[in-house]
Amino acid sequence: MTKVAFIGLGVMGYPMAGHLAKGGHEVTVYNRTAAKADQWAKEHGGSAAPTPRQAAEGCEIVFSCVGNDDDLRSVVLGPEGILAGMTAGTVFVDHTTASANVARELAEEAAKQKIGFVDGPVSGGQAGAENGVLTVMCGGKSEDFDRAAPVIDCYARAVTLLGPAGAGQLTKMVNQICIAGLVQGLAEGLNFGKKAGLDMEKVIDVISKGAAGSWQMENRGSTMCKGEFEFGFAVDWMRKDLGICLDEANGNGARLPVAALVDQFYAQVQARGGKRWDTSSLIHLLAND
Ligand SMILES: NC(=O)c1ccc[n+]([C@@H]2O[C@H](COP(=O)([O-])OP(=O)(O)OC[C@H]3O[C@@H](n4cnc5c(N)ncnc54)[C@H](OP(=O)(O)O)[C@@H]3O)[C@@H](O)[C@H]2O)c1
């Protein structure tokens, strides 16, 4: 049993922290909106702290999962931040999808206090968090990763160290770049099939077993054809992630022509009121032009 803290009880963090408690760890939580932390403590039997610093005090490992780079800085740094509550020899693991630069910045800040840092963005969505089967892409030092990985296992089916601080975030960027182009391709194919008058359930059933098959086709193909988008991974989050990818690509010289175009398509989905729609809503632009 390890004494741990979890900062940020959103769609992802709430169930992830729950799996830590179910795994037998002693969990203290912090959430900006305190009512959610109180609710979590009632449900899982842990305790809620009024600040990130107080949640982190006395913990061997502290986890966070908030929105973006600035949100992350606001819970980690400063007199009431996570690092102010942690002591030398402990490890801070961040699950936010953020930039590689902020990961390196926080690793440096942590190192000044001899605290280990692991950036560990996740893939698998709300269902993956609730079912404890997330994929966790990590960056950091192997000794810090080795301490955190067995605890992360409570909510993950794969936890992998990819390189130094920032490598987890860079891997998540690869993940999002691959998804962006793929979902647009899927949207075009399915929309074409519908316009051609095909029975799309049958089409998806047969082609998902062949070379066109993908997680997106299997899990989103049918709802895309029905125009259902009120669930899943929000367009707002995807635009944040693609923004991070495009910034990173500006620095490393990688060309992202399709990801940049799809980012603009997502801006159009937002303008149609689809900020919280699932990323598969790209087909809405084709089906309702
Ligand atoms: N949802 C997904 O399917 C998914 C999948 C993979 C990765 N992610 C990534 O995981 C992260 C969290 O996503 P989510 O879906 O859990 O988001 P969410 O439901 O919007 O929750 C965000 C959490 O961060 C807290 N927060 C945000 N800004 C803050 C600030 N400035 N100070 C303190 N706390 C702050 C929120 O507190 P309040 O409760 O007070 O608002 C909330 O607990 C994001 O980086 C997202 O890109 C999400």
PDB file of N, CA and C and ligand atoms in Angstrom, residues 8-13 31-33 36 65-67 71 74-75 95-97 122 125-126 172 232-233 237 240-241, ligand 1:
ATOM      1  N   GLY A   8      -7.078  16.642  -9.605  1.00  0.00           N
ATOM      2  CA  GLY A   8      -7.846  16.812 -10.844  1.00  0.00           C
ATOM      3  C   GLY A   8      -8.804  15.657 -11.060  1.00  0.00           C
ATOM      4  N   LEU A   9     -10.046  15.821 -10.583  1.00  0.00           N
ATOM      5  CA  LEU A   9     -11.017  14.725 -10.643  1.00  0.00           C
ATOM      6  C   LEU A   9     -12.044  14.973 -11.748  1.00  0.00           C
ATOM      7  N   GLY A  10     -11.548  15.088 -12.976  1.00  0.00           N
ATOM      8  CA  GLY A  10     -12.446  15.274 -14.115  1.00  0.00           C
ATOM      9  C   GLY A  10     -12.955  13.932 -14.614  1.00  0.00           C
ATOM     10  N   VAL A  11     -13.403  13.951 -15.865  1.00  0.00           N
ATOM     11  CA  VAL A  11     -13.898  12.728 -16.508  1.00  0.00           C
ATOM     12  C   VAL A  11     -12.869  11.597 -16.379  1.00  0.00           C
ATOM     13  N   MET A  12     -11.601  11.937 -16.522  1.00  0.00           N
ATOM     14  CA  MET A  12     -10.536  10.930 -16.461  1.00  0.00           C
ATOM     15  C   MET A  12     -10.042  10.704 -15.027  1.00  0.00           C
ATOM     16  N   GLY A  13      -9.729  11.801 -14.339  1.00  0.00           N
ATOM     17  CA  GLY A  13      -9.097  11.688 -13.021  1.00  0.00           C
ATOM     18  C   GLY A  13      -9.971  11.011 -11.973  1.00  0.00           C
ATOM     19  N   ASN A  31      -9.536  18.683  -5.807  1.00  0.00           N
ATOM     20  CA  ASN A  31     -10.158  19.171  -7.040  1.00  0.00           C
ATOM     21  C   ASN A  31     -10.513  20.638  -6.865  1.00  0.00           C
ATOM     22  N   ARG A  32     -10.304  21.438  -7.941  1.00  0.00           N
ATOM     23  CA  ARG A  32     -10.602  22.875  -7.866  1.00  0.00           C
ATOM     24  C   ARG A  32     -12.030  23.108  -7.387  1.00  0.00           C
ATOM     25  N   THR A  33     -12.981  22.390  -7.975  1.00  0.00           N
ATOM     26  CA  THR A  33     -14.365  22.445  -7.489  1.00  0.00           C
ATOM     27  C   THR A  33     -14.467  21.418  -6.365  1.00  0.00           C
ATOM     28  N   LYS A  36     -16.656  18.047  -5.898  1.00  0.00           N
ATOM     29  CA  LYS A  36     -16.326  16.793  -6.579  1.00  0.00           C
ATOM     30  C   LYS A  36     -15.366  15.957  -5.733  1.00  0.00           C
ATOM     31  N   CYS A  65      -4.123  15.136 -13.251  1.00  0.00           N
ATOM     32  CA  CYS A  65      -4.736  15.039 -14.584  1.00  0.00           C
ATOM     33  C   CYS A  65      -5.680  16.231 -14.721  1.00  0.00           C
ATOM     34  N   VAL A  66      -5.156  17.343 -15.253  1.00  0.00           N
ATOM     35  CA  VAL A  66      -5.966  18.553 -15.422  1.00  0.00           C
ATOM     36  C   VAL A  66      -6.083  18.870 -16.920  1.00  0.00           C
ATOM     37  N   GLY A  67      -6.360  20.131 -17.298  1.00  0.00           N
ATOM     38  CA  GLY A  67      -6.702  20.412 -18.689  1.00  0.00           C
ATOM     39  C   GLY A  67      -5.527  20.609 -19.627  1.00  0.00           C
ATOM     40  N   ASP A  71      -3.193  25.163 -16.837  1.00  0.00           N
ATOM     41  CA  ASP A  71      -3.883  24.530 -15.703  1.00  0.00           C
ATOM     42  C   ASP A  71      -2.879  23.728 -14.883  1.00  0.00           C
ATOM     43  N   SER A  74      -0.661  25.816 -12.807  1.00  0.00           N
ATOM     44  CA  SER A  74      -1.363  26.427 -11.674  1.00  0.00           C
ATOM     45  C   SER A  74      -1.568  25.444 -10.519  1.00  0.00           C
ATOM     46  N   VAL A  75      -1.600  24.130 -10.788  1.00  0.00           N
ATOM     47  CA  VAL A  75      -1.726  23.189  -9.663  1.00  0.00           C
ATOM     48  C   VAL A  75      -0.378  22.669  -9.174  1.00  0.00           C
ATOM     49  N   HIS A  95      -0.620  13.095 -15.714  1.00  0.00           N
ATOM     50  CA  HIS A  95      -1.365  12.423 -16.781  1.00  0.00           C
ATOM     51  C   HIS A  95      -2.071  13.389 -17.733  1.00  0.00           C
ATOM     52  N   THR A  96      -1.914  14.698 -17.518  1.00  0.00           N
ATOM     53  CA  THR A  96      -2.523  15.676 -18.425  1.00  0.00           C
ATOM     54  C   THR A  96      -1.945  15.507 -19.835  1.00  0.00           C
ATOM     55  N   THR A  97      -2.757  15.723 -20.868  1.00  0.00           N
ATOM     56  CA  THR A  97      -2.178  15.839 -22.215  1.00  0.00           C
ATOM     57  C   THR A  97      -1.720  17.282 -22.361  1.00  0.00           C
ATOM     58  N   VAL A 122      -2.382   9.812 -21.330  1.00  0.00           N
ATOM     59  CA  VAL A 122      -3.068   8.528 -21.479  1.00  0.00           C
ATOM     60  C   VAL A 122      -3.879   8.482 -22.767  1.00  0.00           C
ATOM     61  N   GLY A 125      -9.591   7.027 -23.369  1.00  0.00           N
ATOM     62  CA  GLY A 125     -10.826   7.775 -23.132  1.00  0.00           C
ATOM     63  C   GLY A 125     -11.508   7.468 -21.810  1.00  0.00           C
ATOM     64  N   GLN A 126     -12.728   8.012 -21.705  1.00  0.00           N
ATOM     65  CA  GLN A 126     -13.507   7.870 -20.476  1.00  0.00           C
ATOM     66  C   GLN A 126     -13.736   6.389 -20.138  1.00  0.00           C
ATOM     67  N   LYS A 172       2.202  10.844 -27.238  1.00  0.00           N
ATOM     68  CA  LYS A 172       0.761  11.161 -27.323  1.00  0.00           C
ATOM     69  C   LYS A 172       0.490  12.031 -28.563  1.00  0.00           C
ATOM     70  N   GLY A 232     -17.946  10.523 -25.837  1.00  0.00           N
ATOM     71  CA  GLY A 232     -16.584  10.308 -26.316  1.00  0.00           C
ATOM     72  C   GLY A 232     -15.600  11.430 -26.064  1.00  0.00           C
ATOM     73  N   PHE A 233     -14.640  11.602 -26.967  1.00  0.00           N
ATOM     74  CA  PHE A 233     -13.523  12.530 -26.797  1.00  0.00           C
ATOM     75  C   PHE A 233     -13.863  13.848 -27.497  1.00  0.00           C
ATOM     76  N   TRP A 237     -11.086  19.251 -26.842  1.00  0.00           N
ATOM     77  CA  TRP A 237      -9.831  18.619 -26.381  1.00  0.00           C
ATOM     78  C   TRP A 237      -8.941  18.284 -27.572  1.00  0.00           C
ATOM     79  N   LYS A 240      -7.153  21.306 -28.764  1.00  0.00           N
ATOM     80  CA  LYS A 240      -6.032  21.614 -27.854  1.00  0.00           C
ATOM     81  C   LYS A 240      -4.840  20.713 -28.209  1.00  0.00           C
ATOM     82  N   ASP A 241      -5.116  19.417 -28.392  1.00  0.00           N
ATOM     83  CA  ASP A 241      -4.032  18.461 -28.654  1.00  0.00           C
ATOM     84  C   ASP A 241      -3.368  18.731 -30.005  1.00  0.00           C
TER      85      ASP A 241
HETATM   86  N1  LIG B   1     -11.714  12.789 -21.752  1.00  0.00           N
HETATM   87  C1  LIG B   1     -10.985  11.983 -22.504  1.00  0.00           C
HETATM   88  O1  LIG B   1     -11.510  11.113 -23.221  1.00  0.00           O
HETATM   89  C2  LIG B   1      -9.472  12.086 -22.498  1.00  0.00           C
HETATM   90  C3  LIG B   1      -8.727  11.065 -23.098  1.00  0.00           C
HETATM   91  C4  LIG B   1      -7.333  11.152 -23.068  1.00  0.00           C
HETATM   92  C5  LIG B   1      -6.719  12.251 -22.490  1.00  0.00           C
HETATM   93  N2  LIG B   1      -7.466  13.245 -21.921  1.00  0.00           N
HETATM   94  C6  LIG B   1      -6.759  14.387 -21.308  1.00  0.00           C
HETATM   95  O2  LIG B   1      -6.845  14.263 -19.897  1.00  0.00           O
HETATM   96  C7  LIG B   1      -6.913  15.576 -19.325  1.00  0.00           C
HETATM   97  C8  LIG B   1      -8.178  15.685 -18.476  1.00  0.00           C
HETATM   98  O3  LIG B   1      -9.296  15.424 -19.295  1.00  0.00           O
HETATM   99  P1  LIG B   1     -10.770  15.250 -18.676  1.00  0.00           P
HETATM  100  O4  LIG B   1     -11.619  14.712 -19.775  1.00  0.00           O
HETATM  101  O5  LIG B   1     -10.698  14.532 -17.380  1.00  0.00           O
HETATM  102  O6  LIG B   1     -11.142  16.795 -18.428  1.00  0.00           O
HETATM  103  P2  LIG B   1     -12.287  17.430 -17.507  1.00  0.00           P
HETATM  104  O7  LIG B   1     -13.387  16.455 -17.261  1.00  0.00           O
HETATM  105  O8  LIG B   1     -12.609  18.743 -18.093  1.00  0.00           O
HETATM  106  O9  LIG B   1     -11.528  17.637 -16.115  1.00  0.00           O
HETATM  107  C9  LIG B   1     -10.469  18.541 -15.971  1.00  0.00           C
HETATM  108  C10 LIG B   1     -10.020  18.501 -14.532  1.00  0.00           C
HETATM  109  O10 LIG B   1      -8.966  19.444 -14.357  1.00  0.00           O
HETATM  110  C11 LIG B   1      -9.346  20.407 -13.377  1.00  0.00           C
HETATM  111  N3  LIG B   1      -8.792  21.718 -13.758  1.00  0.00           N
HETATM  112  C12 LIG B   1      -8.834  22.293 -14.985  1.00  0.00           C
HETATM  113  N4  LIG B   1      -8.220  23.481 -14.970  1.00  0.00           N
HETATM  114  C13 LIG B   1      -7.773  23.658 -13.702  1.00  0.00           C
HETATM  115  C14 LIG B   1      -7.074  24.701 -13.061  1.00  0.00           C
HETATM  116  N5  LIG B   1      -6.671  25.804 -13.727  1.00  0.00           N
HETATM  117  N6  LIG B   1      -6.800  24.562 -11.751  1.00  0.00           N
HETATM  118  C15 LIG B   1      -7.197  23.479 -11.078  1.00  0.00           C
HETATM  119  N7  LIG B   1      -7.864  22.443 -11.632  1.00  0.00           N
HETATM  120  C16 LIG B   1      -8.153  22.542 -12.935  1.00  0.00           C
HETATM  121  C17 LIG B   1     -10.849  20.409 -13.367  1.00  0.00           C
HETATM  122  O11 LIG B   1     -11.345  20.918 -12.138  1.00  0.00           O
HETATM  123  P3  LIG B   1     -12.889  21.377 -11.996  1.00  0.00           P
HETATM  124  O12 LIG B   1     -13.659  20.138 -11.656  1.00  0.00           O
HETATM  125  O13 LIG B   1     -12.882  22.375 -10.893  1.00  0.00           O
HETATM  126  O14 LIG B   1     -13.291  21.975 -13.319  1.00  0.00           O
HETATM  127  C18 LIG B   1     -11.115  18.922 -13.541  1.00  0.00           C
HETATM  128  O15 LIG B   1     -10.896  18.208 -12.347  1.00  0.00           O
HETATM  129  C19 LIG B   1      -6.856  16.572 -20.489  1.00  0.00           C
HETATM  130  O16 LIG B   1      -5.535  17.000 -20.673  1.00  0.00           O
HETATM  131  C20 LIG B   1      -7.341  15.739 -21.674  1.00  0.00           C
HETATM  132  O17 LIG B   1      -6.824  16.220 -22.905  1.00  0.00           O
HETATM  133  C21 LIG B   1      -8.836  13.178 -21.908  1.00  0.00           C
END
